[in-house]
Amino acid sequence: MTEQPAPSPALLPHVLLSAAMSLDGHIDDATAERLVLSTPEDLDRVDQLRAESDAILVGAGTLRADNPRLLVNSPERRAERTARGLPEYPLKVTLSGSGELDPDWRFWHTGGARVVYTPDTAVGTARRRLGALAEVVPTGPSLDPVTLLADLASRGVSRLMVEGGSTVHTLFLTSGLVDEIQLAVAPFFVGEAEAPRFTGPGAFPQSARRRMTLTGTQTLGDIAVLRYAVQPTGKVTAADLEWMRLAVDLSRQCPPSETAFSVGAVIVGADGRELARGYSREGGDPTVHAEEAALAKLPADDPRLRGATIYSTLEPCSRRASRPRPCAELIRAAGIPRVVMAWREPALFVADCVGAELLEAAGATVLETPQLAEEARAVNSHL
Ligand SMILES: NC(=O)c1ccc[n+]([C@@H]2O[C@H](COP(=O)([O-])OP(=O)(O)OC[C@H]3O[C@@H](n4cnc5c(N)ncnc54)[C@H](OP(=O)(O)O)[C@@H]3O)[C@@H](O)[C@H]2O)c1
Ligand SMILES: [Zn+2]
């Protein structure tokens, strides 16, 4: 029997953050009553967004505070979903650190199937509370949103709509997992210090701290809807796979060697434009590495490097005989905050490459594209 290659993992879902807020950035007031920010017209827009999503997520705090149903209300939109072969309602998703979830909440008794993500420690509590009302999925020692998204992807979710609250919006944004934000701004102030805001304080990634792209505005009565595109630096996107394909093509240009890997590398700016590219032994230098060749084409103090991504078909080296500074160190020194690699270095020439660990320890985001690992490896199959 021939062995089937393992199916390559799906990309993590597209994440849309959706919220309504006051002019002073609050998504509720400080009272126990739910603050009405939206209008019927705006709720219809949200209904359409839900109908276009495979899953809708809110935090347990929102379930506790508002007891929402999270339905697609329009029968036409539901019929359209069914006609497209989708479930009538999107999957409903919540997350809880404590597992303290009330089985009487409307969330469990209306609309589509329900999934709860909790850290391992809270699984028992959540399952005891909910019984058959929802599937409870552990995410490991902590509530890791990447694990949550990977699990949703394995369920066929490619579009996730996140509808709050404050803690959950902050979690997804600070993890670099958000692709898009839609904010409905209501024309009044709340003015209460204790009232929750759209997001809390947090270590937002650079891609959300610099000016994002305003992709659209809409007027719905007295509500202004603002749409932003965010670069999701914490996950691999379709664009990342395209750049990695280019890096794999570059690795095919390497002069052959029996004693060194053939690697391709591309550096791409925050605006999605290529800054430089390189490949191993480029220009006839038998010792030059791909990342080093690409970096050498840019001034060391090029400010675009601080928002760039470097794609390398192989994990950047952490030790090398031919040069004083390995590629992981060169990337760190250049200030590149995001590193995407296709393949981990096997212990052929240097035992235990720890390039990824070094870069992560220096604060960079390091991601892998298992989807292209086989292609990157195949270029080196003679070694
Ligand atoms: N205007 C709007 O568009 C809008 C939309 C939604 C909500 N809201 C408002 O937002 C407020 C609720 O916000 P919130 O921040 O309190 O609640 P939330 O973000 O909905 O949920 C927070 C809860 O989610 C769980 N959680 C989140 N991150 C976690 C992590 N990293 N690890 C473990 N558990 C985690 C915890 O559940 P456990 O407590 O179970 O551990 C936490 O208490 C309400 O006032 C609501 O009205 C407004
Ligand atoms: Zn190297």
Short mmCIF file of N, CA and C in Angstrom, two decimals, residues 44 47-48 51 71-83 87-89:
data_model
loop_
_atom_site.label_atom_id
_atom_site.label_comp_id
_atom_site.label_asym_id
_atom_site.label_seq_id
_atom_site.Cartn_x
_atom_site.Cartn_y
_atom_site.Cartn_z
N ASP A 44 -29.54 45.09 10.94
CA ASP A 44 -29.73 44.34 9.70
C ASP A 44 -28.39 44.12 8.99
N ASP A 47 -26.81 41.36 10.80
CA ASP A 47 -27.48 40.10 10.43
C ASP A 47 -26.88 39.54 9.13
N GLN A 48 -26.62 40.46 8.18
CA GLN A 48 -26.02 40.04 6.90
C GLN A 48 -24.61 39.50 7.13
N ALA A 51 -24.83 36.10 8.50
CA ALA A 51 -25.24 35.12 7.48
C ALA A 51 -24.05 34.74 6.58
N LEU A 71 -28.36 34.98 16.49
CA LEU A 71 -29.02 34.30 15.38
C LEU A 71 -28.84 35.05 14.08
N VAL A 72 -29.12 34.38 12.98
CA VAL A 72 -29.40 35.09 11.73
C VAL A 72 -30.91 35.26 11.73
N ASN A 73 -31.38 36.50 11.84
CA ASN A 73 -32.82 36.71 12.03
C ASN A 73 -33.62 36.63 10.74
N SER A 74 -33.02 37.02 9.63
CA SER A 74 -33.78 37.06 8.37
C SER A 74 -34.00 35.65 7.82
N PRO A 75 -35.29 35.25 7.63
CA PRO A 75 -35.55 33.92 7.06
C PRO A 75 -34.98 33.80 5.65
N GLU A 76 -34.95 34.92 4.89
CA GLU A 76 -34.40 34.86 3.52
C GLU A 76 -32.90 34.52 3.57
N ARG A 77 -32.20 35.17 4.49
CA ARG A 77 -30.75 34.90 4.58
C ARG A 77 -30.50 33.47 5.02
N ARG A 78 -31.35 32.96 5.90
CA ARG A 78 -31.17 31.57 6.33
C ARG A 78 -31.45 30.62 5.17
N ALA A 79 -32.49 30.94 4.39
CA ALA A 79 -32.83 30.10 3.24
C ALA A 79 -31.69 30.12 2.23
N GLU A 80 -31.08 31.29 2.07
CA GLU A 80 -29.94 31.42 1.14
C GLU A 80 -28.78 30.52 1.59
N ARG A 81 -28.55 30.51 2.90
CA ARG A 81 -27.48 29.66 3.44
C ARG A 81 -27.77 28.19 3.13
N THR A 82 -29.00 27.78 3.41
CA THR A 82 -29.35 26.37 3.18
C THR A 82 -29.21 26.03 1.69
N ALA A 83 -29.63 26.99 0.83
CA ALA A 83 -29.52 26.74 -0.61
C ALA A 83 -28.06 26.57 -1.03
N PRO A 87 -25.25 25.03 6.90
CA PRO A 87 -26.26 24.93 7.95
C PRO A 87 -27.08 26.23 8.01
N GLU A 88 -28.32 26.13 8.44
CA GLU A 88 -29.20 27.30 8.46
C GLU A 88 -28.57 28.46 9.27
N TYR A 89 -27.98 28.11 10.40
CA TYR A 89 -27.34 29.12 11.26
C TYR A 89 -25.84 28.84 11.32
#
